[in-house]
Tab-separated table of C-alpha atoms in Angstrom:
chain	number	residue	atom	x	y	z
A	1	MET	CA	83.040	-162.300	84.567
A	2	ALA	CA	83.313	-162.287	81.003
A	3	LYS	CA	85.687	-159.728	79.256
A	4	HIS	CA	84.126	-157.175	76.879
A	5	SER	CA	85.206	-157.254	73.050
A	6	ASN	CA	85.468	-153.625	73.063
A	7	SER	CA	88.406	-153.170	75.272
A	8	PRO	CA	90.676	-150.310	74.377
A	9	LYS	CA	93.770	-152.835	74.577
A	10	GLY	CA	93.445	-153.666	71.075
A	11	PRO	CA	92.798	-157.201	69.227
A	12	SER	CA	92.937	-160.327	71.198
A	13	GLN	CA	95.727	-162.864	70.481
A	14	ARG	CA	93.110	-165.066	68.697
A	15	GLN	CA	92.131	-162.062	66.385
A	16	LEU	CA	95.747	-161.558	65.455
A	17	SER	CA	96.573	-165.536	64.719
A	18	VAL	CA	93.395	-165.732	62.884
A	19	GLY	CA	94.339	-162.577	60.960
A	20	GLU	CA	97.660	-163.871	59.829
A	21	LYS	CA	96.067	-166.915	58.915
A	22	VAL	CA	93.761	-165.160	56.696
A	23	ARG	CA	96.458	-162.900	54.903
A	24	HIS	CA	98.554	-166.011	54.271
A	25	ALA	CA	95.607	-167.849	52.550
A	26	LEU	CA	94.619	-164.468	50.641
A	27	THR	CA	98.168	-164.337	49.532
A	28	GLU	CA	98.635	-167.572	48.265
A	29	THR	CA	95.255	-167.002	46.472
A	30	LEU	CA	96.120	-164.090	44.859
A	31	GLN	CA	99.540	-165.357	43.634
A	32	ARG	CA	98.005	-168.319	41.919
A	33	ARG	CA	95.971	-165.527	39.807
A	34	GLU	CA	92.812	-167.294	39.698
A	35	ILE	CA	90.866	-164.023	39.450
A	36	ILE	CA	89.613	-163.403	35.727
A	37	ASP	CA	89.736	-159.671	35.753
A	38	PRO	CA	91.670	-157.871	33.241
A	39	LEU	CA	92.661	-154.892	35.788
A	40	LEU	CA	93.836	-157.606	38.409
A	41	GLU	CA	95.550	-159.965	35.942
A	42	ASN	CA	99.107	-158.317	35.745
A	43	ALA	CA	98.771	-156.123	39.223
A	44	VAL	CA	101.308	-157.055	41.904
A	45	ILE	CA	99.211	-157.145	44.933
A	46	SER	CA	100.486	-157.179	48.366
A	47	VAL	CA	98.130	-157.882	51.536
A	48	THR	CA	99.997	-156.064	53.989
A	49	GLU	CA	97.650	-156.542	57.029
A	50	VAL	CA	94.264	-158.471	57.841
A	51	ARG	CA	92.176	-157.277	60.856
A	52	MET	CA	89.462	-159.558	62.124
A	53	SER	CA	86.335	-158.385	63.940
A	54	PRO	CA	86.248	-159.630	67.582
A	55	ASP	CA	83.426	-162.420	66.415
A	56	LEU	CA	86.033	-163.470	63.516
A	57	LYS	CA	83.196	-163.389	61.000
A	58	LEU	CA	84.614	-160.121	59.286
A	59	ALA	CA	88.121	-159.503	57.835
A	60	THR	CA	89.346	-156.317	56.644
A	61	ALA	CA	92.264	-156.887	54.154
A	62	TYR	CA	94.698	-153.997	53.798
A	63	VAL	CA	96.451	-154.105	50.259
A	64	THR	CA	98.540	-152.299	48.131
A	65	VAL	CA	99.363	-152.803	44.565
A	66	PHE	CA	102.857	-152.154	43.590
A	67	GLY	CA	103.636	-149.326	40.755
A	68	GLN	CA	100.391	-147.938	41.059
A	69	GLU	CA	99.419	-144.434	42.431
A	70	ASP	CA	95.526	-144.681	42.251
A	71	MET	CA	94.513	-147.969	44.044
A	72	ASP	CA	90.809	-147.074	44.100
A	73	PRO	CA	90.018	-149.292	40.789
A	74	PHE	CA	92.279	-152.302	42.305
A	75	VAL	CA	90.361	-152.101	45.639
A	76	LYS	CA	87.038	-152.060	43.932
A	77	ALA	CA	88.019	-154.852	41.524
A	78	LEU	CA	88.962	-157.085	44.739
A	79	ASN	CA	85.763	-156.112	46.484
A	80	ALA	CA	83.459	-157.281	43.505
A	81	HIS	CA	85.463	-160.587	43.850
A	82	ALA	CA	85.135	-161.047	47.364
A	83	ARG	CA	82.859	-163.875	47.459
A	84	PHE	CA	84.945	-165.849	44.839
A	85	LEU	CA	88.164	-165.298	47.241
A	86	ARG	CA	85.984	-166.170	50.079
A	87	GLY	CA	85.268	-169.446	48.497
A	88	ARG	CA	89.062	-170.092	47.610
A	89	LEU	CA	90.037	-169.589	51.252
A	90	THR	CA	87.699	-172.095	52.644
A	91	PRO	CA	90.273	-175.083	52.182
A	92	ALA	CA	93.213	-173.255	53.876
A	93	LEU	CA	90.737	-172.098	56.675
A	94	ARG	CA	89.069	-175.465	57.126
A	95	GLN	CA	89.549	-175.373	60.967
A	96	MET	CA	87.501	-172.018	61.417
A	97	LYS	CA	83.839	-172.388	62.421
A	98	TYR	CA	82.730	-169.546	60.381
A	99	MET	CA	84.239	-168.516	57.001
A	100	PRO	CA	84.942	-164.642	57.555
A	101	GLU	CA	83.412	-162.112	55.099
A	102	VAL	CA	86.327	-160.548	53.503
A	103	ARG	CA	86.480	-156.803	52.559
A	104	PHE	CA	89.280	-154.944	50.872
A	105	ARG	CA	90.921	-151.227	51.946
A	106	GLN	CA	93.752	-149.516	50.740
A	107	ASP	CA	96.657	-149.598	53.083
A	108	ASP	CA	97.985	-146.123	53.471
A	109	SER	CA	100.571	-147.149	55.909
A	110	PHE	CA	103.330	-146.655	53.304
A	111	ASP	CA	102.302	-143.085	52.577
A	112	ASN	CA	102.382	-142.398	56.484
A	113	TYR	CA	105.671	-143.645	56.634
A	114	ALA	CA	106.954	-141.645	53.869
A	115	ARG	CA	105.299	-138.507	55.239
A	116	ILE	CA	106.929	-138.928	58.445
A	117	ASP	CA	110.263	-139.542	57.026
A	118	ALA	CA	110.160	-136.279	54.939
A	119	LEU	CA	109.035	-134.485	58.024
A	120	LEU	CA	112.091	-136.138	60.072
A	121	ARG	CA	114.402	-134.891	57.259
A	122	SER	CA	113.300	-131.282	56.970
A	123	PRO	CA	115.595	-128.446	57.708
A	124	GLU	CA	113.469	-127.309	60.571
A	125	VAL	CA	113.556	-130.828	62.346
A	126	LEU	CA	117.137	-131.447	61.554
A	127	ARG	CA	117.928	-127.961	62.961
A	128	ASP	CA	116.252	-128.706	66.032
A	129	THR	CA	117.704	-131.895	66.698
A	130	ARG	CA	121.121	-130.937	66.134
A	131	GLY	CA	120.409	-128.107	68.477
A	132	THR	CA	119.666	-130.547	71.204
A	133	ALA	CA	123.082	-132.719	70.389
A	134	ASP	CA	125.183	-129.586	70.863
A	135	ASP	CA	123.442	-128.757	74.065
A	136	GLU	CA	123.757	-132.307	75.549
A	137	GLU	CA	127.528	-132.024	74.469
A	138	ASP	CA	128.179	-128.500	76.346
A	139	ASN	CA	126.740	-130.479	79.442
Protein backbone atom coordinates (compact mmCIF):
# COMPACT_ATOMS: atom_id res chain seq x y z
CA MET A 1 0.00 0.00 0.00
CA ALA A 2 1.39 3.39 -1.00
CA LYS A 3 1.98 6.09 1.58
CA HIS A 4 0.05 9.31 1.18
CA SER A 5 2.14 12.48 0.88
CA ASN A 6 -0.39 14.44 2.95
CA SER A 7 0.56 12.70 6.17
CA PRO A 8 0.43 14.83 9.32
CA LYS A 9 3.91 13.62 10.33
CA GLY A 10 5.67 16.42 8.48
CA PRO A 11 8.19 16.39 5.64
CA SER A 12 9.87 13.19 4.58
CA GLN A 13 13.57 12.54 5.01
CA ARG A 14 13.97 13.03 1.26
CA GLN A 15 12.25 16.44 1.39
CA LEU A 16 14.49 17.52 4.28
CA SER A 17 17.65 16.31 2.53
CA VAL A 18 16.84 17.97 -0.79
CA GLY A 19 15.75 21.15 1.00
CA GLU A 20 19.11 21.36 2.73
CA LYS A 21 20.95 20.85 -0.58
CA VAL A 22 18.90 23.61 -2.20
CA ARG A 23 19.56 25.90 0.79
CA HIS A 24 23.33 25.38 0.46
CA ALA A 25 23.24 25.95 -3.30
CA LEU A 26 21.15 29.12 -2.89
CA THR A 27 23.46 30.45 -0.19
CA GLU A 28 26.53 29.89 -2.37
CA THR A 29 24.84 31.54 -5.35
CA LEU A 30 23.81 34.59 -3.32
CA GLN A 31 27.32 34.89 -1.85
CA ARG A 32 28.80 35.14 -5.34
CA ARG A 33 26.64 38.27 -5.89
CA GLU A 34 25.79 37.37 -9.47
CA ILE A 35 22.41 39.12 -9.35
CA ILE A 36 22.55 42.58 -10.87
CA ASP A 37 20.07 44.49 -8.76
CA PRO A 38 20.87 47.69 -6.86
CA LEU A 39 18.73 46.61 -3.91
CA LEU A 40 20.39 43.20 -3.54
CA GLU A 41 24.00 44.16 -4.34
CA ASN A 42 25.01 45.15 -0.80
CA ALA A 43 22.36 43.23 1.13
CA VAL A 44 23.44 40.46 3.49
CA ILE A 45 20.87 37.77 2.79
CA SER A 46 20.60 34.62 4.85
CA VAL A 47 18.63 31.61 3.62
CA THR A 48 17.43 30.14 6.90
CA GLU A 49 15.36 27.25 5.60
CA VAL A 50 14.12 25.67 2.38
CA ARG A 51 10.94 23.61 2.41
CA MET A 52 10.33 21.26 -0.48
CA SER A 53 6.96 20.19 -1.84
CA PRO A 54 6.28 16.42 -1.69
CA ASP A 55 7.05 16.05 -5.42
CA LEU A 56 10.30 18.08 -4.97
CA LYS A 57 9.31 20.46 -7.81
CA LEU A 58 8.72 23.52 -5.62
CA ALA A 59 11.19 24.97 -3.13
CA THR A 60 10.07 27.66 -0.69
CA ALA A 61 13.13 29.51 0.59
CA TYR A 62 12.77 31.48 3.82
CA VAL A 63 15.16 34.42 3.90
CA THR A 64 16.14 37.20 6.23
CA VAL A 65 18.10 40.32 5.40
CA PHE A 66 20.39 41.49 8.17
CA GLY A 67 20.00 45.08 9.27
CA GLN A 68 16.63 45.55 7.56
CA GLU A 69 13.26 46.04 9.22
CA ASP A 70 11.19 45.95 6.02
CA MET A 71 12.13 42.86 4.05
CA ASP A 72 9.27 43.01 1.53
CA PRO A 73 11.29 44.82 -1.18
CA PHE A 74 14.10 42.29 -0.84
CA VAL A 75 11.73 39.31 -1.05
CA LYS A 76 10.05 40.84 -4.12
CA ALA A 77 13.45 41.40 -5.74
CA LEU A 78 14.52 37.82 -5.05
CA ASN A 79 11.25 36.50 -6.48
CA ALA A 80 11.81 38.67 -9.57
CA HIS A 81 15.21 36.98 -10.04
CA ALA A 82 13.94 33.46 -9.20
CA ARG A 83 14.34 32.15 -12.76
CA PHE A 84 17.92 33.41 -12.92
CA LEU A 85 18.70 31.79 -9.56
CA ARG A 86 17.06 28.54 -10.64
CA GLY A 87 19.44 28.43 -13.60
CA ARG A 88 22.42 29.06 -11.32
CA LEU A 89 21.35 26.19 -9.04
CA THR A 90 21.42 23.64 -11.86
CA PRO A 91 25.14 22.70 -11.63
CA ALA A 92 24.96 22.23 -7.84
CA LEU A 93 21.79 20.12 -8.04
CA ARG A 94 22.67 18.13 -11.15
CA GLN A 95 21.62 14.84 -9.53
CA MET A 96 17.98 15.91 -9.31
CA LYS A 97 15.50 14.71 -11.91
CA TYR A 98 13.67 18.06 -11.95
CA MET A 99 15.07 21.44 -11.05
CA PRO A 100 12.72 22.91 -8.45
CA GLU A 101 10.98 26.22 -8.96
CA VAL A 102 12.16 28.54 -6.18
CA ARG A 103 9.96 31.04 -4.40
CA PHE A 104 11.09 33.30 -1.60
CA ARG A 105 9.29 34.15 1.62
CA GLN A 106 10.22 36.30 4.60
CA ASP A 107 11.42 34.30 7.59
CA ASP A 108 9.48 35.41 10.65
CA SER A 109 10.97 32.86 13.04
CA PHE A 110 13.43 35.36 14.56
CA ASP A 111 10.55 37.72 15.32
CA ASN A 112 8.64 34.85 16.92
CA TYR A 113 11.66 33.92 19.06
CA ALA A 114 12.06 37.54 20.19
CA ARG A 115 8.36 37.78 21.05
CA ILE A 116 8.50 34.55 23.09
CA ASP A 117 11.67 35.70 24.84
CA ALA A 118 10.07 39.03 25.74
CA LEU A 119 7.02 37.21 27.04
CA LEU A 120 9.11 34.88 29.20
CA ARG A 121 10.98 37.87 30.65
CA SER A 122 7.79 39.79 31.46
CA PRO A 123 7.15 40.51 35.17
CA GLU A 124 3.95 38.42 35.23
CA VAL A 125 5.68 35.29 33.97
CA LEU A 126 8.72 35.81 36.21
CA ARG A 127 6.41 36.20 39.20
CA ASP A 128 4.61 32.96 38.31
CA THR A 129 7.83 31.00 37.81
CA ARG A 130 9.29 32.26 41.08
CA GLY A 131 6.10 31.22 42.83
CA THR A 132 6.40 27.64 41.60
CA ALA A 133 10.07 27.42 42.56
CA ASP A 134 9.26 28.64 46.10
CA ASP A 135 6.37 26.14 46.38
CA GLU A 136 8.67 23.27 45.38
CA GLU A 137 11.25 24.29 48.01
CA ASP A 138 8.55 24.30 50.72
CA ASN A 139 7.64 20.68 49.92
